[in-house]
Amino acid sequence: MVKIIMNGCSGHMGQVISGLVKEDKDAEITAGIDPADRGDCGYPVFQKPEDCGIEADVVIDFSSYKAVDGILEFCRERKLPLILCTTGLTEEQVKKAEEYSREIPILRSANMSLGINMLLKLIQDAAKVLAAAGFDMEIVERHHKLKCDAPSGTALALADSLNAAMNNRYHYVFDRSQRHQRRDPDEIGISAVRGGSIVGDHEILFAGQDEVIEFKHTAYSKAVFGKGAVEAAKFLAGKPAGMYSMSDVIG
C-alpha cells in the first residue's frame, strides 16, 4: 500500500486523484496540503507543507507554480519522493527541481497521460523520416479558458521531442503576427487556443509538398492525468534519488 500526500488536494485535479485513489486497493492518501480546505477530502488537510507531519511514501503535486518552491523544500527535508505535475514552472524552479533530484527522487512530466507519453515517442520516429525529407512541423494545442500558461507544458514537451529527434537544430515560434517573412525551415510553430471547457487537445502536423500527416491526442476527462499520476506515485515510492519521467513508468 503506497501512502500519498496530495499537494493541491482541494483543486480539481486533487479531487480527481482523491476519487481514483479511493477505488485503488494499492494506494491511500494519508494527508492533503492546500490553503483552501473545503473539509470534504476525507483525510486531514494542512494549509502549509511545514504543518504536515503525517507519514507517507510519496507526494503528488498538482497545484500552482506559486506553491512549488514550498513543496520542493518539504520533500527535500522529509526525504520524500515527489511527483511534480504542476506546469508553468519558472526556469529557477526547474533548476531547483533538478538540483534537489540529487537528494530525492523526483518525477516531472508536462503531461501524465499514457497516451501523450506514447505520442512523444511516436512523433520522434516520424520526425526522423518526415522532417529529414523537408516536411514542416507545427503544433496546435487547445485548452479550457481557465488555463493560465500558454503554450501548454505538453506542447513544449512535444516540441522538445521533435527537436531532440533532429539533433536540436530547430527553434520555436509562438507568434507570427509581427513577422512579415516566409517560414523558416528550421522552426517549429506552436499555437495555443483557449476557450470553453476543452480538457486538452494536441495536434502535431507534418506538412510536406502536397501531403499532410497529423498526429492527434484528445483528453476527454482529467481522469487520464490523475490515473497517470497515481501510477507514477506507485512507481516512484522507494526509488533512489534522481530525475524521472513518465517514460520510466511506461518502460
PDB file of N, CA and C in Angstrom, residues 50-154:
ATOM      1  N   GLU A  50       4.785  22.750   5.798  1.00  0.00           N
ATOM      2  CA  GLU A  50       5.514  22.582   7.063  1.00  0.00           C
ATOM      3  C   GLU A  50       4.612  22.180   8.225  1.00  0.00           C
ATOM      4  N   ASP A  51       3.289  22.339   8.068  1.00  0.00           N
ATOM      5  CA  ASP A  51       2.358  21.942   9.128  1.00  0.00           C
ATOM      6  C   ASP A  51       2.025  20.454   9.075  1.00  0.00           C
ATOM      7  N   CYS A  52       2.373  19.797   7.974  1.00  0.00           N
ATOM      8  CA  CYS A  52       2.006  18.394   7.768  1.00  0.00           C
ATOM      9  C   CYS A  52       3.074  17.470   8.350  1.00  0.00           C
ATOM     10  N   GLY A  53       2.668  16.695   9.348  1.00  0.00           N
ATOM     11  CA  GLY A  53       3.587  15.733   9.948  1.00  0.00           C
ATOM     12  C   GLY A  53       3.166  14.297   9.721  1.00  0.00           C
ATOM     13  N   ILE A  54       2.240  14.088   8.792  1.00  0.00           N
ATOM     14  CA  ILE A  54       1.715  12.751   8.501  1.00  0.00           C
ATOM     15  C   ILE A  54       2.740  11.925   7.727  1.00  0.00           C
ATOM     16  N   GLU A  55       2.846  10.655   8.066  1.00  0.00           N
ATOM     17  CA  GLU A  55       3.770   9.758   7.369  1.00  0.00           C
ATOM     18  C   GLU A  55       3.243   9.439   5.966  1.00  0.00           C
ATOM     19  N   ALA A  56       4.160   9.323   5.021  1.00  0.00           N
ATOM     20  CA  ALA A  56       3.782   8.986   3.643  1.00  0.00           C
ATOM     21  C   ALA A  56       4.985   8.412   2.915  1.00  0.00           C
ATOM     22  N   ASP A  57       4.723   7.817   1.757  1.00  0.00           N
ATOM     23  CA  ASP A  57       5.780   7.251   0.915  1.00  0.00           C
ATOM     24  C   ASP A  57       6.146   8.162  -0.245  1.00  0.00           C
ATOM     25  N   VAL A  58       5.211   9.051  -0.623  1.00  0.00           N
ATOM     26  CA  VAL A  58       5.410   9.872  -1.816  1.00  0.00           C
ATOM     27  C   VAL A  58       4.440  11.044  -1.785  1.00  0.00           C
ATOM     28  N   VAL A  59       4.815  12.124  -2.461  1.00  0.00           N
ATOM     29  CA  VAL A  59       3.954  13.305  -2.588  1.00  0.00           C
ATOM     30  C   VAL A  59       3.576  13.489  -4.047  1.00  0.00           C
ATOM     31  N   ILE A  60       2.296  13.746  -4.301  1.00  0.00           N
ATOM     32  CA  ILE A  60       1.842  14.144  -5.642  1.00  0.00           C
ATOM     33  C   ILE A  60       1.516  15.626  -5.594  1.00  0.00           C
ATOM     34  N   ASP A  61       2.095  16.391  -6.501  1.00  0.00           N
ATOM     35  CA  ASP A  61       1.859  17.827  -6.560  1.00  0.00           C
ATOM     36  C   ASP A  61       1.086  18.186  -7.823  1.00  0.00           C
ATOM     37  N   PHE A  62      -0.142  18.642  -7.642  1.00  0.00           N
ATOM     38  CA  PHE A  62      -0.952  19.207  -8.722  1.00  0.00           C
ATOM     39  C   PHE A  62      -1.478  20.527  -8.176  1.00  0.00           C
ATOM     40  N   SER A  63      -0.645  21.550  -8.157  1.00  0.00           N
ATOM     41  CA  SER A  63      -1.049  22.796  -7.512  1.00  0.00           C
ATOM     42  C   SER A  63      -0.849  23.975  -8.456  1.00  0.00           C
ATOM     43  N   SER A  64      -0.056  24.929  -8.017  1.00  0.00           N
ATOM     44  CA  SER A  64       0.275  26.120  -8.797  1.00  0.00           C
ATOM     45  C   SER A  64       1.778  26.329  -8.704  1.00  0.00           C
ATOM     46  N   TYR A  65       2.339  26.975  -9.711  1.00  0.00           N
ATOM     47  CA  TYR A  65       3.779  27.226  -9.672  1.00  0.00           C
ATOM     48  C   TYR A  65       4.162  28.014  -8.420  1.00  0.00           C
ATOM     49  N   LYS A  66       3.199  28.781  -7.880  1.00  0.00           N
ATOM     50  CA  LYS A  66       3.477  29.565  -6.672  1.00  0.00           C
ATOM     51  C   LYS A  66       3.706  28.671  -5.453  1.00  0.00           C
ATOM     52  N   ALA A  67       3.203  27.437  -5.502  1.00  0.00           N
ATOM     53  CA  ALA A  67       3.323  26.533  -4.356  1.00  0.00           C
ATOM     54  C   ALA A  67       4.471  25.537  -4.522  1.00  0.00           C
ATOM     55  N   VAL A  68       5.132  25.544  -5.673  1.00  0.00           N
ATOM     56  CA  VAL A  68       6.135  24.517  -5.969  1.00  0.00           C
ATOM     57  C   VAL A  68       7.377  24.632  -5.092  1.00  0.00           C
ATOM     58  N   ASP A  69       7.843  25.851  -4.837  1.00  0.00           N
ATOM     59  CA  ASP A  69       9.036  26.010  -4.004  1.00  0.00           C
ATOM     60  C   ASP A  69       8.831  25.404  -2.620  1.00  0.00           C
ATOM     61  N   GLY A  70       7.652  25.641  -2.059  1.00  0.00           N
ATOM     62  CA  GLY A  70       7.360  25.117  -0.734  1.00  0.00           C
ATOM     63  C   GLY A  70       7.329  23.603  -0.686  1.00  0.00           C
ATOM     64  N   ILE A  71       6.747  22.985  -1.703  1.00  0.00           N
ATOM     65  CA  ILE A  71       6.647  21.522  -1.687  1.00  0.00           C
ATOM     66  C   ILE A  71       7.999  20.883  -1.998  1.00  0.00           C
ATOM     67  N   LEU A  72       8.830  21.539  -2.784  1.00  0.00           N
ATOM     68  CA  LEU A  72      10.182  21.039  -3.022  1.00  0.00           C
ATOM     69  C   LEU A  72      10.988  21.025  -1.724  1.00  0.00           C
ATOM     70  N   GLU A  73      10.888  22.117  -0.964  1.00  0.00           N
ATOM     71  CA  GLU A  73      11.604  22.191   0.314  1.00  0.00           C
ATOM     72  C   GLU A  73      11.091  21.124   1.279  1.00  0.00           C
ATOM     73  N   PHE A  74       9.777  20.957   1.317  1.00  0.00           N
ATOM     74  CA  PHE A  74       9.159  19.973   2.201  1.00  0.00           C
ATOM     75  C   PHE A  74       9.650  18.563   1.882  1.00  0.00           C
ATOM     76  N   CYS A  75       9.645  18.199   0.616  1.00  0.00           N
ATOM     77  CA  CYS A  75      10.065  16.854   0.214  1.00  0.00           C
ATOM     78  C   CYS A  75      11.554  16.643   0.461  1.00  0.00           C
ATOM     79  N   ARG A  76      12.331  17.680   0.223  1.00  0.00           N
ATOM     80  CA  ARG A  76      13.775  17.569   0.469  1.00  0.00           C
ATOM     81  C   ARG A  76      14.045  17.327   1.956  1.00  0.00           C
ATOM     82  N   GLU A  77      13.375  18.093   2.827  1.00  0.00           N
ATOM     83  CA  GLU A  77      13.585  17.954   4.264  1.00  0.00           C
ATOM     84  C   GLU A  77      13.104  16.601   4.780  1.00  0.00           C
ATOM     85  N   ARG A  78      11.980  16.110   4.237  1.00  0.00           N
ATOM     86  CA  ARG A  78      11.401  14.849   4.701  1.00  0.00           C
ATOM     87  C   ARG A  78      11.933  13.637   3.938  1.00  0.00           C
ATOM     88  N   LYS A  79      12.783  13.882   2.906  1.00  0.00           N
ATOM     89  CA  LYS A  79      13.328  12.821   2.061  1.00  0.00           C
ATOM     90  C   LYS A  79      12.202  12.019   1.396  1.00  0.00           C
ATOM     91  N   LEU A  80      11.227  12.757   0.872  1.00  0.00           N
ATOM     92  CA  LEU A  80      10.076  12.127   0.239  1.00  0.00           C
ATOM     93  C   LEU A  80      10.160  12.223  -1.285  1.00  0.00           C
ATOM     94  N   PRO A  81       9.865  11.149  -1.993  1.00  0.00           N
ATOM     95  CA  PRO A  81       9.761  11.218  -3.455  1.00  0.00           C
ATOM     96  C   PRO A  81       8.642  12.177  -3.857  1.00  0.00           C
ATOM     97  N   LEU A  82       8.817  12.866  -4.985  1.00  0.00           N
ATOM     98  CA  LEU A  82       7.853  13.867  -5.429  1.00  0.00           C
ATOM     99  C   LEU A  82       7.436  13.637  -6.870  1.00  0.00           C
ATOM    100  N   ILE A  83       6.124  13.550  -7.098  1.00  0.00           N
ATOM    101  CA  ILE A  83       5.555  13.544  -8.449  1.00  0.00           C
ATOM    102  C   ILE A  83       5.175  14.986  -8.755  1.00  0.00           C
ATOM    103  N   LEU A  84       5.958  15.658  -9.584  1.00  0.00           N
ATOM    104  CA  LEU A  84       5.787  17.085  -9.850  1.00  0.00           C
ATOM    105  C   LEU A  84       4.994  17.270 -11.141  1.00  0.00           C
ATOM    106  N   CYS A  85       3.691  17.472 -10.988  1.00  0.00           N
ATOM    107  CA  CYS A  85       2.799  17.564 -12.145  1.00  0.00           C
ATOM    108  C   CYS A  85       2.462  19.000 -12.539  1.00  0.00           C
ATOM    109  N   THR A  86       2.742  19.945 -11.653  1.00  0.00           N
ATOM    110  CA  THR A  86       2.401  21.337 -11.923  1.00  0.00           C
ATOM    111  C   THR A  86       3.185  21.864 -13.122  1.00  0.00           C
ATOM    112  N   THR A  87       2.501  22.564 -14.013  1.00  0.00           N
ATOM    113  CA  THR A  87       3.137  23.139 -15.197  1.00  0.00           C
ATOM    114  C   THR A  87       3.319  24.649 -15.008  1.00  0.00           C
ATOM    115  N   GLY A  88       3.972  25.275 -15.963  1.00  0.00           N
ATOM    116  CA  GLY A  88       4.195  26.714 -15.899  1.00  0.00           C
ATOM    117  C   GLY A  88       5.265  27.114 -14.908  1.00  0.00           C
ATOM    118  N   LEU A  89       6.220  26.199 -14.626  1.00  0.00           N
ATOM    119  CA  LEU A  89       7.280  26.499 -13.671  1.00  0.00           C
ATOM    120  C   LEU A  89       8.257  27.522 -14.242  1.00  0.00           C
ATOM    121  N   THR A  90       8.860  28.293 -13.366  1.00  0.00           N
ATOM    122  CA  THR A  90       9.895  29.234 -13.790  1.00  0.00           C
ATOM    123  C   THR A  90      11.187  28.468 -14.065  1.00  0.00           C
ATOM    124  N   GLU A  91      12.115  29.101 -14.744  1.00  0.00           N
ATOM    125  CA  GLU A  91      13.412  28.471 -15.006  1.00  0.00           C
ATOM    126  C   GLU A  91      14.135  28.160 -13.701  1.00  0.00           C
ATOM    127  N   GLU A  92      13.987  29.048 -12.726  1.00  0.00           N
ATOM    128  CA  GLU A  92      14.622  28.831 -11.425  1.00  0.00           C
ATOM    129  C   GLU A  92      14.046  27.598 -10.733  1.00  0.00           C
ATOM    130  N   GLN A  93      12.732  27.401 -10.852  1.00  0.00           N
ATOM    131  CA  GLN A  93      12.097  26.239 -10.224  1.00  0.00           C
ATOM    132  C   GLN A  93      12.523  24.947 -10.906  1.00  0.00           C
ATOM    133  N   VAL A  94      12.651  24.977 -12.215  1.00  0.00           N
ATOM    134  CA  VAL A  94      13.123  23.793 -12.939  1.00  0.00           C
ATOM    135  C   VAL A  94      14.534  23.434 -12.494  1.00  0.00           C
ATOM    136  N   LYS A  95      15.381  24.451 -12.367  1.00  0.00           N
ATOM    137  CA  LYS A  95      16.754  24.210 -11.913  1.00  0.00           C
ATOM    138  C   LYS A  95      16.780  23.677 -10.492  1.00  0.00           C
ATOM    139  N   LYS A  96      15.896  24.202  -9.641  1.00  0.00           N
ATOM    140  CA  LYS A  96      15.840  23.743  -8.253  1.00  0.00           C
ATOM    141  C   LYS A  96      15.405  22.282  -8.192  1.00  0.00           C
ATOM    142  N   ALA A  97      14.412  21.913  -9.014  1.00  0.00           N
ATOM    143  CA  ALA A  97      13.958  20.514  -9.048  1.00  0.00           C
ATOM    144  C   ALA A  97      15.092  19.595  -9.481  1.00  0.00           C
ATOM    145  N   GLU A  98      15.839  20.018 -10.488  1.00  0.00           N
ATOM    146  CA  GLU A  98      16.973  19.212 -10.949  1.00  0.00           C
ATOM    147  C   GLU A  98      18.041  19.082  -9.862  1.00  0.00           C
ATOM    148  N   GLU A  99      18.278  20.176  -9.149  1.00  0.00           N
ATOM    149  CA  GLU A  99      19.259  20.159  -8.061  1.00  0.00           C
ATOM    150  C   GLU A  99      18.801  19.222  -6.932  1.00  0.00           C
ATOM    151  N   TYR A 100      17.544  19.327  -6.551  1.00  0.00           N
ATOM    152  CA  TYR A 100      17.029  18.519  -5.443  1.00  0.00           C
ATOM    153  C   TYR A 100      16.931  17.044  -5.815  1.00  0.00           C
ATOM    154  N   SER A 101      16.845  16.758  -7.117  1.00  0.00           N
ATOM    155  CA  SER A 101      16.751  15.358  -7.537  1.00  0.00           C
ATOM    156  C   SER A 101      18.039  14.588  -7.257  1.00  0.00           C
ATOM    157  N   ARG A 102      19.097  15.299  -6.901  1.00  0.00           N
ATOM    158  CA  ARG A 102      20.324  14.621  -6.487  1.00  0.00           C
ATOM    159  C   ARG A 102      20.182  14.052  -5.082  1.00  0.00           C
ATOM    160  N   GLU A 103      19.157  14.533  -4.358  1.00  0.00           N
ATOM    161  CA  GLU A 103      18.952  14.098  -2.978  1.00  0.00           C
ATOM    162  C   GLU A 103      17.691  13.254  -2.805  1.00  0.00           C
ATOM    163  N   ILE A 104      16.680  13.513  -3.626  1.00  0.00           N
ATOM    164  CA  ILE A 104      15.417  12.769  -3.543  1.00  0.00           C
ATOM    165  C   ILE A 104      14.960  12.397  -4.954  1.00  0.00           C
ATOM    166  N   PRO A 105      14.158  11.344  -5.090  1.00  0.00           N
ATOM    167  CA  PRO A 105      13.612  11.025  -6.417  1.00  0.00           C
ATOM    168  C   PRO A 105      12.494  12.002  -6.784  1.00  0.00           C
ATOM    169  N   ILE A 106      12.588  12.571  -7.965  1.00  0.00           N
ATOM    170  CA  ILE A 106      11.563  13.486  -8.472  1.00  0.00           C
ATOM    171  C   ILE A 106      11.152  13.022  -9.863  1.00  0.00           C
ATOM    172  N   LEU A 107       9.856  12.888 -10.066  1.00  0.00           N
ATOM    173  CA  LEU A 107       9.328  12.569 -11.390  1.00  0.00           C
ATOM    174  C   LEU A 107       8.587  13.801 -11.883  1.00  0.00           C
ATOM    175  N   ARG A 108       9.084  14.371 -12.970  1.00  0.00           N
ATOM    176  CA  ARG A 108       8.476  15.578 -13.528  1.00  0.00           C
ATOM    177  C   ARG A 108       8.007  15.300 -14.942  1.00  0.00           C
ATOM    178  N   SER A 109       6.761  15.647 -15.198  1.00  0.00           N
ATOM    179  CA  SER A 109       6.209  15.441 -16.534  1.00  0.00           C
ATOM    180  C   SER A 109       5.235  16.555 -16.847  1.00  0.00           C
ATOM    181  N   ALA A 110       5.300  17.049 -18.072  1.00  0.00           N
ATOM    182  CA  ALA A 110       4.358  18.081 -18.502  1.00  0.00           C
ATOM    183  C   ALA A 110       2.955  17.516 -18.676  1.00  0.00           C
ATOM    184  N   ASN A 111       2.863  16.224 -18.871  1.00  0.00           N
ATOM    185  CA  ASN A 111       1.567  15.579 -19.066  1.00  0.00           C
ATOM    186  C   ASN A 111       1.662  14.157 -18.530  1.00  0.00           C
ATOM    187  N   MET A 112       0.708  13.766 -17.706  1.00  0.00           N
ATOM    188  CA  MET A 112       0.780  12.476 -17.033  1.00  0.00           C
ATOM    189  C   MET A 112       0.064  11.358 -17.783  1.00  0.00           C
ATOM    190  N   SER A 113      -0.571  11.656 -18.908  1.00  0.00           N
ATOM    191  CA  SER A 113      -1.354  10.622 -19.582  1.00  0.00           C
ATOM    192  C   SER A 113      -0.475   9.619 -20.320  1.00  0.00           C
ATOM    193  N   LEU A 114      -0.908   8.375 -20.310  1.00  0.00           N
ATOM    194  CA  LEU A 114      -0.197   7.314 -21.014  1.00  0.00           C
ATOM    195  C   LEU A 114      -0.148   7.601 -22.512  1.00  0.00           C
ATOM    196  N   GLY A 115      -1.282   8.060 -23.061  1.00  0.00           N
ATOM    197  CA  GLY A 115      -1.358   8.319 -24.496  1.00  0.00           C
ATOM    198  C   GLY A 115      -0.382   9.375 -24.968  1.00  0.00           C
ATOM    199  N   ILE A 116      -0.291  10.486 -24.226  1.00  0.00           N
ATOM    200  CA  ILE A 116       0.636  11.555 -24.595  1.00  0.00           C
ATOM    201  C   ILE A 116       2.070  11.067 -24.559  1.00  0.00           C
ATOM    202  N   ASN A 117       2.404  10.276 -23.555  1.00  0.00           N
ATOM    203  CA  ASN A 117       3.785   9.830 -23.434  1.00  0.00           C
ATOM    204  C   ASN A 117       4.154   8.801 -24.496  1.00  0.00           C
ATOM    205  N   MET A 118       3.186   8.045 -24.982  1.00  0.00           N
ATOM    206  CA  MET A 118       3.432   7.200 -26.148  1.00  0.00           C
ATOM    207  C   MET A 118       3.599   8.057 -27.399  1.00  0.00           C
ATOM    208  N   LEU A 119       2.791   9.135 -27.478  1.00  0.00           N
ATOM    209  CA  LEU A 119       2.868  10.034 -28.627  1.00  0.00           C
ATOM    210  C   LEU A 119       4.235  10.702 -28.721  1.00  0.00           C
ATOM    211  N   LEU A 120       4.829  11.026 -27.584  1.00  0.00           N
ATOM    212  CA  LEU A 120       6.163  11.629 -27.575  1.00  0.00           C
ATOM    213  C   LEU A 120       7.177  10.743 -28.289  1.00  0.00           C
ATOM    214  N   LYS A 121       7.017   9.438 -28.130  1.00  0.00           N
ATOM    215  CA  LYS A 121       7.933   8.503 -28.792  1.00  0.00           C
ATOM    216  C   LYS A 121       7.605   8.363 -30.275  1.00  0.00           C
ATOM    217  N   LEU A 122       6.318   8.290 -30.599  1.00  0.00           N
ATOM    218  CA  LEU A 122       5.908   8.079 -31.986  1.00  0.00           C
ATOM    219  C   LEU A 122       6.327   9.230 -32.900  1.00  0.00           C
ATOM    220  N   ILE A 123       6.174  10.473 -32.396  1.00  0.00           N
ATOM    221  CA  ILE A 123       6.485  11.607 -33.266  1.00  0.00           C
ATOM    222  C   ILE A 123       7.998  11.749 -33.490  1.00  0.00           C
ATOM    223  N   GLN A 124       8.789  11.208 -32.580  1.00  0.00           N
ATOM    224  CA  GLN A 124      10.226  11.229 -32.829  1.00  0.00           C
ATOM    225  C   GLN A 124      10.580  10.373 -34.034  1.00  0.00           C
ATOM    226  N   ASP A 125       9.973   9.201 -34.111  1.00  0.00           N
ATOM    227  CA  ASP A 125      10.209   8.330 -35.274  1.00  0.00           C
ATOM    228  C   ASP A 125       9.741   9.002 -36.552  1.00  0.00           C
ATOM    229  N   ALA A 126       8.570   9.682 -36.469  1.00  0.00           N
ATOM    230  CA  ALA A 126       8.043  10.363 -37.650  1.00  0.00           C
ATOM    231  C   ALA A 126       8.951  11.504 -38.084  1.00  0.00           C
ATOM    232  N   ALA A 127       9.467  12.261 -37.110  1.00  0.00           N
ATOM    233  CA  ALA A 127      10.328  13.405 -37.435  1.00  0.00           C
ATOM    234  C   ALA A 127      11.598  12.972 -38.146  1.00  0.00           C
ATOM    235  N   LYS A 128      12.158  11.866 -37.714  1.00  0.00           N
ATOM    236  CA  LYS A 128      13.411  11.401 -38.308  1.00  0.00           C
ATOM    237  C   LYS A 128      13.259  11.087 -39.794  1.00  0.00           C
ATOM    238  N   VAL A 129      12.033  10.723 -40.181  1.00  0.00           N
ATOM    239  CA  VAL A 129      11.778  10.436 -41.593  1.00  0.00           C
ATOM    240  C   VAL A 129      11.245  11.669 -42.319  1.00  0.00           C
ATOM    241  N   LEU A 130      10.204  12.288 -41.749  1.00  0.00           N
ATOM    242  CA  LEU A 130       9.494  13.346 -42.454  1.00  0.00           C
ATOM    243  C   LEU A 130      10.223  14.693 -42.423  1.00  0.00           C
ATOM    244  N   ALA A 131      10.675  15.117 -41.236  1.00  0.00           N
ATOM    245  CA  ALA A 131      11.395  16.389 -41.168  1.00  0.00           C
ATOM    246  C   ALA A 131      12.686  16.314 -41.977  1.00  0.00           C
ATOM    247  N   ALA A 132      13.313  15.157 -41.940  1.00  0.00           N
ATOM    248  CA  ALA A 132      14.541  14.975 -42.723  1.00  0.00           C
ATOM    249  C   ALA A 132      14.261  15.069 -44.221  1.00  0.00           C
ATOM    250  N   ALA A 133      12.994  14.800 -44.596  1.00  0.00           N
ATOM    251  CA  ALA A 133      12.608  14.884 -46.003  1.00  0.00           C
ATOM    252  C   ALA A 133      12.041  16.250 -46.369  1.00  0.00           C
ATOM    253  N   GLY A 134      12.118  17.212 -45.443  1.00  0.00           N
ATOM    254  CA  GLY A 134      11.694  18.572 -45.759  1.00  0.00           C
ATOM    255  C   GLY A 134      10.307  18.950 -45.295  1.00  0.00           C
ATOM    256  N   PHE A 135       9.632  18.079 -44.537  1.00  0.00           N
ATOM    257  CA  PHE A 135       8.308  18.417 -44.010  1.00  0.00           C
ATOM    258  C   PHE A 135       8.448  19.472 -42.914  1.00  0.00           C
ATOM    259  N   ASP A 136       7.524  20.442 -42.897  1.00  0.00           N
ATOM    260  CA  ASP A 136       7.460  21.429 -41.822  1.00  0.00           C
ATOM    261  C   ASP A 136       6.695  20.833 -40.641  1.00  0.00           C
ATOM    262  N   MET A 137       7.077  21.236 -39.426  1.00  0.00           N
ATOM    263  CA  MET A 137       6.434  20.701 -38.226  1.00  0.00           C
ATOM    264  C   MET A 137       5.731  21.819 -37.462  1.00  0.00           C
ATOM    265  N   GLU A 138       4.473  21.603 -37.147  1.00  0.00           N
ATOM    266  CA  GLU A 138       3.665  22.576 -36.424  1.00  0.00           C
ATOM    267  C   GLU A 138       2.883  21.865 -35.312  1.00  0.00           C
ATOM    268  N   ILE A 139       2.671  22.578 -34.210  1.00  0.00           N
ATOM    269  CA  ILE A 139       1.897  22.049 -33.082  1.00  0.00           C
ATOM    270  C   ILE A 139       0.765  23.026 -32.777  1.00  0.00           C
ATOM    271  N   VAL A 140      -0.434  22.488 -32.639  1.00  0.00           N
ATOM    272  CA  VAL A 140      -1.595  23.289 -32.226  1.00  0.00           C
ATOM    273  C   VAL A 140      -2.166  22.658 -30.969  1.00  0.00           C
ATOM    274  N   GLU A 141      -2.267  23.446 -29.903  1.00  0.00           N
ATOM    275  CA  GLU A 141      -2.837  22.909 -28.655  1.00  0.00           C
ATOM    276  C   GLU A 141      -4.042  23.735 -28.236  1.00  0.00           C
ATOM    277  N   ARG A 142      -5.042  23.048 -27.678  1.00  0.00           N
ATOM    278  CA  ARG A 142      -6.285  23.700 -27.240  1.00  0.00           C
ATOM    279  C   ARG A 142      -6.588  23.293 -25.805  1.00  0.00           C
ATOM    280  N   HIS A 143      -6.920  24.284 -24.990  1.00  0.00           N
ATOM    281  CA  HIS A 143      -7.286  24.018 -23.605  1.00  0.00           C
ATOM    282  C   HIS A 143      -8.435  24.940 -23.175  1.00  0.00           C
ATOM    283  N   HIS A 144      -8.967  24.653 -22.001  1.00  0.00           N
ATOM    284  CA  HIS A 144     -10.090  25.421 -21.451  1.00  0.00           C
ATOM    285  C   HIS A 144      -9.687  26.857 -21.147  1.00  0.00           C
ATOM    286  N   LYS A 145     -10.673  27.709 -21.007  1.00  0.00           N
ATOM    287  CA  LYS A 145     -10.416  29.143 -20.854  1.00  0.00           C
ATOM    288  C   LYS A 145      -9.792  29.522 -19.514  1.00  0.00           C
ATOM    289  N   LEU A 146      -9.766  28.608 -18.548  1.00  0.00           N
ATOM    290  CA  LEU A 146      -9.193  28.915 -17.241  1.00  0.00           C
ATOM    291  C   LEU A 146      -7.698  28.618 -17.165  1.00  0.00           C
ATOM    292  N   LYS A 147      -7.153  27.951 -18.181  1.00  0.00           N
ATOM    293  CA  LYS A 147      -5.725  27.609 -18.152  1.00  0.00           C
ATOM    294  C   LYS A 147      -4.893  28.871 -18.326  1.00  0.00           C
ATOM    295  N   CYS A 148      -3.940  29.071 -17.416  1.00  0.00           N
ATOM    296  CA  CYS A 148      -3.175  30.328 -17.405  1.00  0.00           C
ATOM    297  C   CYS A 148      -1.957  30.301 -18.313  1.00  0.00           C
ATOM    298  N   ASP A 149      -1.224  29.180 -18.348  1.00  0.00           N
ATOM    299  CA  ASP A 149       0.017  29.164 -19.124  1.00  0.00           C
ATOM    300  C   ASP A 149      -0.253  28.818 -20.582  1.00  0.00           C
ATOM    301  N   ALA A 150       0.474  29.469 -21.466  1.00  0.00           N
ATOM    302  CA  ALA A 150       0.365  29.213 -22.895  1.00  0.00           C
ATOM    303  C   ALA A 150       1.709  29.515 -23.552  1.00  0.00           C
ATOM    304  N   PRO A 151       2.241  28.609 -24.354  1.00  0.00           N
ATOM    305  CA  PRO A 151       1.652  27.315 -24.688  1.00  0.00           C
ATOM    306  C   PRO A 151       1.692  26.353 -23.498  1.00  0.00           C
ATOM    307  N   SER A 152       0.990  25.268 -23.631  1.00  0.00           N
ATOM    308  CA  SER A 152       0.938  24.286 -22.545  1.00  0.00           C
ATOM    309  C   SER A 152       2.289  23.598 -22.378  1.00  0.00           C
ATOM    310  N   GLY A 153       2.509  23.084 -21.184  1.00  0.00           N
ATOM    311  CA  GLY A 153       3.728  22.320 -20.944  1.00  0.00           C
ATOM    312  C   GLY A 153       3.823  21.115 -21.851  1.00  0.00           C
ATOM    313  N   THR A 154       2.676  20.522 -22.174  1.00  0.00           N
ATOM    314  CA  THR A 154       2.659  19.365 -23.074  1.00  0.00           C
ATOM    315  C   THR A 154       3.089  19.751 -24.483  1.00  0.00           C
TER     316      THR A 154
END
